[in-house]
mmCIF file of C-alpha atoms in Angstrom:
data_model
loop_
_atom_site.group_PDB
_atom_site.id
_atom_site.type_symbol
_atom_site.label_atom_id
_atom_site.label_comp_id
_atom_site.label_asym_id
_atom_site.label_seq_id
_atom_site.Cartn_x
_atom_site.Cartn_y
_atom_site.Cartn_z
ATOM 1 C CA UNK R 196 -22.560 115.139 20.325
ATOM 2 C CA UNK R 197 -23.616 112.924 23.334
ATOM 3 C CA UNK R 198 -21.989 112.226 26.481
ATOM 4 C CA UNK R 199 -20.575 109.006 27.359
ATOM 5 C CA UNK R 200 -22.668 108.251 30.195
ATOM 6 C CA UNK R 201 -24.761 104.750 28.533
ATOM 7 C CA UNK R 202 -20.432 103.274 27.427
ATOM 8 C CA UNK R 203 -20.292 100.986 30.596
ATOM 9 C CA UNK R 204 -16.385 100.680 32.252
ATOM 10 C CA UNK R 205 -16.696 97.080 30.842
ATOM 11 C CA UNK R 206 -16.812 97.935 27.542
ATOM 12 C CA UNK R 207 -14.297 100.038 27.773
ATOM 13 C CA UNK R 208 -11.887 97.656 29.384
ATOM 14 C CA UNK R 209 -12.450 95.966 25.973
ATOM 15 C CA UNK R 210 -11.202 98.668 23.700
ATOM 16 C CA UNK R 211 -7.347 97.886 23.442
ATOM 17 C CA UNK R 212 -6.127 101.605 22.907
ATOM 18 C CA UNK R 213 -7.185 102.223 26.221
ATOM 19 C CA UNK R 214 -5.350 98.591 27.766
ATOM 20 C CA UNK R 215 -3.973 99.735 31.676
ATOM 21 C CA UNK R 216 -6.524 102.265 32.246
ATOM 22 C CA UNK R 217 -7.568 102.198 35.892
ATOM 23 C CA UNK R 218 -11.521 102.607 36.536
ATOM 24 C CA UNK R 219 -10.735 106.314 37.511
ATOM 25 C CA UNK R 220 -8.936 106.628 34.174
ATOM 26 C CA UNK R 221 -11.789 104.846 32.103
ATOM 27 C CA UNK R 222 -14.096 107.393 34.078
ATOM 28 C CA UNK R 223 -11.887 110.365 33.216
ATOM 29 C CA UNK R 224 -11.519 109.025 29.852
ATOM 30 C CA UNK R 225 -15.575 109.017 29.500
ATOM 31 C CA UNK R 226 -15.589 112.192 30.885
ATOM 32 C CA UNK R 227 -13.806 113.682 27.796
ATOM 33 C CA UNK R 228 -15.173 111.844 25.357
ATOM 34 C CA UNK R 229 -18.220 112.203 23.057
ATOM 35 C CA UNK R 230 -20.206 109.594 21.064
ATOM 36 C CA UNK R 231 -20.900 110.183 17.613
ATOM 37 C CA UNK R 232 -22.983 108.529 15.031
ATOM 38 C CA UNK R 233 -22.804 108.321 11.230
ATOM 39 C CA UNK R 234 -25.163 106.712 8.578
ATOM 40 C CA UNK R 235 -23.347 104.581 5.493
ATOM 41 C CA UNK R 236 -21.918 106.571 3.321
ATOM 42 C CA UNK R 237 -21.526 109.517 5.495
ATOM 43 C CA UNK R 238 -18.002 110.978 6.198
ATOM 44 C CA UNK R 239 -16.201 110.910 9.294
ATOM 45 C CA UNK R 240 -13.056 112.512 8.164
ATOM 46 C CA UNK R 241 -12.084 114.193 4.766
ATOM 47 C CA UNK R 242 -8.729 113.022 2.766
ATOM 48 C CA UNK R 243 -6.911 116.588 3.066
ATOM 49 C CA UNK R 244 -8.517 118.138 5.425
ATOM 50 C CA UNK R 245 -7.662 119.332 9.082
ATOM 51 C CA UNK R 246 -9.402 118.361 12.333
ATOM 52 C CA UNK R 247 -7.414 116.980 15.599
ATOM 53 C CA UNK R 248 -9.339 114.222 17.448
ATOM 54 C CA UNK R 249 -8.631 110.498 17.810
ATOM 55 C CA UNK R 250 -11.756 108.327 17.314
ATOM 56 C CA UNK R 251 -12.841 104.873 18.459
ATOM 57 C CA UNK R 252 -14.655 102.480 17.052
ATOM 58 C CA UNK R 253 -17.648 101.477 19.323
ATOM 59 C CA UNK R 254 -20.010 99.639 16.804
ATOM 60 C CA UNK R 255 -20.428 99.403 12.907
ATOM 61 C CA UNK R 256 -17.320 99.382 10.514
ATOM 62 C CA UNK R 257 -16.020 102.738 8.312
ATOM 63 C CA UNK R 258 -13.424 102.589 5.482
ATOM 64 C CA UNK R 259 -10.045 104.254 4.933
ATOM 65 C CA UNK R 260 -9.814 106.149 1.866
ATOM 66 C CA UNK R 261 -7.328 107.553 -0.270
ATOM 67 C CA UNK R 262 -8.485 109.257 -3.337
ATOM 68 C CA UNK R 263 -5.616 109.222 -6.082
ATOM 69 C CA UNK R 264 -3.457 112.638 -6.721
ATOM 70 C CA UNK R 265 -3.375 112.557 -10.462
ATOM 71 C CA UNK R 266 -6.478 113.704 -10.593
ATOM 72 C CA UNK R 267 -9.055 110.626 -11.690
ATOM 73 C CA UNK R 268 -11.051 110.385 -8.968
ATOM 74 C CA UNK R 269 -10.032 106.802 -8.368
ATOM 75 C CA UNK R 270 -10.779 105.629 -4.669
ATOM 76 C CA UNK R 271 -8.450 103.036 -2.945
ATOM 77 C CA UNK R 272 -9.644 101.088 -0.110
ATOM 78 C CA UNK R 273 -6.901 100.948 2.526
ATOM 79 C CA UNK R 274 -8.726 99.400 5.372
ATOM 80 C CA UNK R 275 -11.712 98.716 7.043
ATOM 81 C CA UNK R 276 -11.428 99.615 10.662
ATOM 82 C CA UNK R 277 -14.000 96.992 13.359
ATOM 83 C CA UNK R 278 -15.587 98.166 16.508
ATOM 84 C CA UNK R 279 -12.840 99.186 18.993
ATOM 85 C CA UNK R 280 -10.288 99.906 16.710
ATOM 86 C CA UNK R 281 -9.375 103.412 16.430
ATOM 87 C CA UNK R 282 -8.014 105.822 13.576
ATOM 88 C CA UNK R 283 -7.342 109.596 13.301
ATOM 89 C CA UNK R 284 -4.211 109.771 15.316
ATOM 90 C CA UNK R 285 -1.919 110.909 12.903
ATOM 91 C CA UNK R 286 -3.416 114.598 12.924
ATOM 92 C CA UNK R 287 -4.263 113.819 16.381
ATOM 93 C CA UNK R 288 -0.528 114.188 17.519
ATOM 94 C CA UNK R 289 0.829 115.610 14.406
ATOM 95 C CA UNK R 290 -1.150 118.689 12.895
ATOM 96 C CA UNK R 291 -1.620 118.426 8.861
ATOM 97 C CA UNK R 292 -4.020 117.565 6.978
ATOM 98 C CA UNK R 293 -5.609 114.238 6.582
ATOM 99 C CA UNK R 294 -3.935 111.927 4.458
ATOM 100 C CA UNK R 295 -7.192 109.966 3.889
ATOM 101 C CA UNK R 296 -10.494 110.121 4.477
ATOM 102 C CA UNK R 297 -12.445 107.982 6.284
ATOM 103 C CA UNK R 298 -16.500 106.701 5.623
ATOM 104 C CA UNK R 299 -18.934 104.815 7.292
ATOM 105 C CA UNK R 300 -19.431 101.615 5.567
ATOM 106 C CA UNK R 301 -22.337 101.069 7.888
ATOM 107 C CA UNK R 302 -24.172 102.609 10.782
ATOM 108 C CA UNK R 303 -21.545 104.185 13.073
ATOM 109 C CA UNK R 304 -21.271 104.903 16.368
ATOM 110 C CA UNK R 305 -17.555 106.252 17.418
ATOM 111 C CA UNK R 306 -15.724 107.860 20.288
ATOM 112 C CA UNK R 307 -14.436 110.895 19.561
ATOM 113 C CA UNK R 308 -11.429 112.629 21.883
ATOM 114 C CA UNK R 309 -10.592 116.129 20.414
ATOM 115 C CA UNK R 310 -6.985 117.587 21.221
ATOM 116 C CA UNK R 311 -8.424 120.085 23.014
ATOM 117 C CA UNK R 312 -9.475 117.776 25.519
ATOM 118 C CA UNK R 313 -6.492 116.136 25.593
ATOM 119 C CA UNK R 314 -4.206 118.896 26.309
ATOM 120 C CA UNK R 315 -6.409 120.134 29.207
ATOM 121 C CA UNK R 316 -5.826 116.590 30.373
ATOM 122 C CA UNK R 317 -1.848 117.093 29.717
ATOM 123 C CA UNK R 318 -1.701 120.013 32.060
ATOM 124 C CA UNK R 319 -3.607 118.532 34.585
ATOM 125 C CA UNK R 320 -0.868 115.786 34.794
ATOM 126 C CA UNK R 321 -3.657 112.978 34.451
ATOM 127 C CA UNK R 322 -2.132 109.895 33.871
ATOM 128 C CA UNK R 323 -4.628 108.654 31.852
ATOM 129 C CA UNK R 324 -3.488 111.030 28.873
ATOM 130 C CA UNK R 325 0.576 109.710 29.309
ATOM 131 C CA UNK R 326 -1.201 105.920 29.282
ATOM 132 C CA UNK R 327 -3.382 107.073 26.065
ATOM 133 C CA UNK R 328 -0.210 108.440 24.099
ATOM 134 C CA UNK R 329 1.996 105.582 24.731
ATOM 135 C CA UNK R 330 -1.041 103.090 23.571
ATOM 136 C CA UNK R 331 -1.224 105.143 20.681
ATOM 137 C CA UNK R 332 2.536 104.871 20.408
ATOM 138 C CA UNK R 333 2.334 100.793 20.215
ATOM 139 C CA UNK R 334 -0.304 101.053 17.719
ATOM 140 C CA UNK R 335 1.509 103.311 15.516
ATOM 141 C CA UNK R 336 4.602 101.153 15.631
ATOM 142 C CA UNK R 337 3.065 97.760 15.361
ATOM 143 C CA UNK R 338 1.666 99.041 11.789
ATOM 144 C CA UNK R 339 5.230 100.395 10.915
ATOM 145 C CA UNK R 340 6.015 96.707 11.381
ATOM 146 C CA UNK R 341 3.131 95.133 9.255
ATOM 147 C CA UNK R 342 4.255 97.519 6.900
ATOM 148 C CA UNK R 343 7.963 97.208 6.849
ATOM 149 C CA UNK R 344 7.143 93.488 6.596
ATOM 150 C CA UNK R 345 5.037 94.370 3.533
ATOM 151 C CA UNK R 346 7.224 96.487 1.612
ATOM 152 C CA UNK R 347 10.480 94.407 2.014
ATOM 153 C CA UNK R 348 8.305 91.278 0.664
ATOM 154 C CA UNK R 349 6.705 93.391 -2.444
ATOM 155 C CA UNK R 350 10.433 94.673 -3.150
ATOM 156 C CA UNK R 351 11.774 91.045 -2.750
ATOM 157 C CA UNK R 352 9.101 89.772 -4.686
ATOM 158 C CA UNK R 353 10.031 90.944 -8.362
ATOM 159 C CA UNK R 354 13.030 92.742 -8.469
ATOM 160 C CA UNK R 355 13.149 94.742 -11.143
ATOM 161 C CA UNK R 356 15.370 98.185 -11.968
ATOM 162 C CA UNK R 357 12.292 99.931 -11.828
ATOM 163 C CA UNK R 358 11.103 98.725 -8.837
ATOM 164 C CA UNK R 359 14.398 99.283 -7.324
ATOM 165 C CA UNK R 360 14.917 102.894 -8.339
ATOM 166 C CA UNK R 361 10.545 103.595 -6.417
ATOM 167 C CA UNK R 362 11.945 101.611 -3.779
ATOM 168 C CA UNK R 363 14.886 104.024 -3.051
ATOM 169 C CA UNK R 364 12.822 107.187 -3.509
ATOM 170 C CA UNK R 365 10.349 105.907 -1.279
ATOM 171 C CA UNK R 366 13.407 104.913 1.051
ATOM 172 C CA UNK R 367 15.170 108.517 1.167
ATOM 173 C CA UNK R 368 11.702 110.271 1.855
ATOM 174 C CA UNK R 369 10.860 108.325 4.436
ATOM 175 C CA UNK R 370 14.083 108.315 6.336
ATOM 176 C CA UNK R 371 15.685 112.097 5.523
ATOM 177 C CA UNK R 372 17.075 113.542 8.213
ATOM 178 C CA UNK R 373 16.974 110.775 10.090
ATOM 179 C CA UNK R 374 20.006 108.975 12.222
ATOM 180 C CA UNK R 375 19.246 105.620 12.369
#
């Protein structure tokens, strides 16, 4: 692990997870975080298992993957993720296990914020952490959109009783126990 100290507040400024952050808060934020590097092909995070930090993309691109549960081995693709975009915040704020994995596609270099570090900042009341949740917040949500948008065009798109029947499983485990 290195320290942040060569990430300039600049390029920071440009990293929209971290849009509203003060120069203090980009300082504290560098305090806390570390920069690591991967090589292509090297994991950064393991479909199924646990860690809790949030990572940012500073240069190179890495892959989402989801390996299939039936057992063949089979590897979907379910994003590529560009410099300043960031992943891992599911486990981040929710503890379980990843539910993908993620790989360097080709030479890495990430910010990494572990949870640890983040709840230190929580009970120090710094700002910067409230700013860095609700970010994280808008992120999350904007990709419920894309894929709300998504699903209701693949379930227009060929109606089918099958389809209809996945698409109301899928439906009741998403929203059980929910009160919309």
């Amino acid at each position: 692990m290195n320290a942040m100290a060569d990430v300039s507040l600049n390029r920071l400024r440009n990293i929209p997870l971290l849009a509203g952050f003060t120069d203090e808060e980009l300082r504290q934020f560098s305090e806390v975080g570390t920069i690591r590097t991967y090589k292509p092909g090297e994991w950064v995070l393991h479909q199924g298992r646990s860690s809790q930090n949030l990572w940012i993309v500073l240069e190179g691109e890495c892959e989402v993957v989801r390996h299939g549960e039936n057992g063949d081995g089979k590897e979907v693709i379910l994003a590529t993720i560009a410099p300043y975009d960031h992943f891992g915040e599911m486990s981040f704020f929710h503890e379980a296990p990843h539910s993908a994995g993620v790989r360097a596609k080709s030479p890495l270099k990430l910010i990494r914020i572990s949870r640890s570090a983040y709840n230190e900042l929580i009970a120090d009341g710094a700002m910067m952490a409230y700013k860095l949740a609700t970010n994280t917040v808008e992120s999350l949500a904007d990709r419920l959109r894309r894929m709300d948008d998504w699903v209701t065009r693949l379930v227009a798109e060929k109606s089918t009783d099958h389809r209809e029947r996945e698409w109301n499983q899928f439906r009741q485990s998403i929203f059980s126990n929910w009160n919309l």
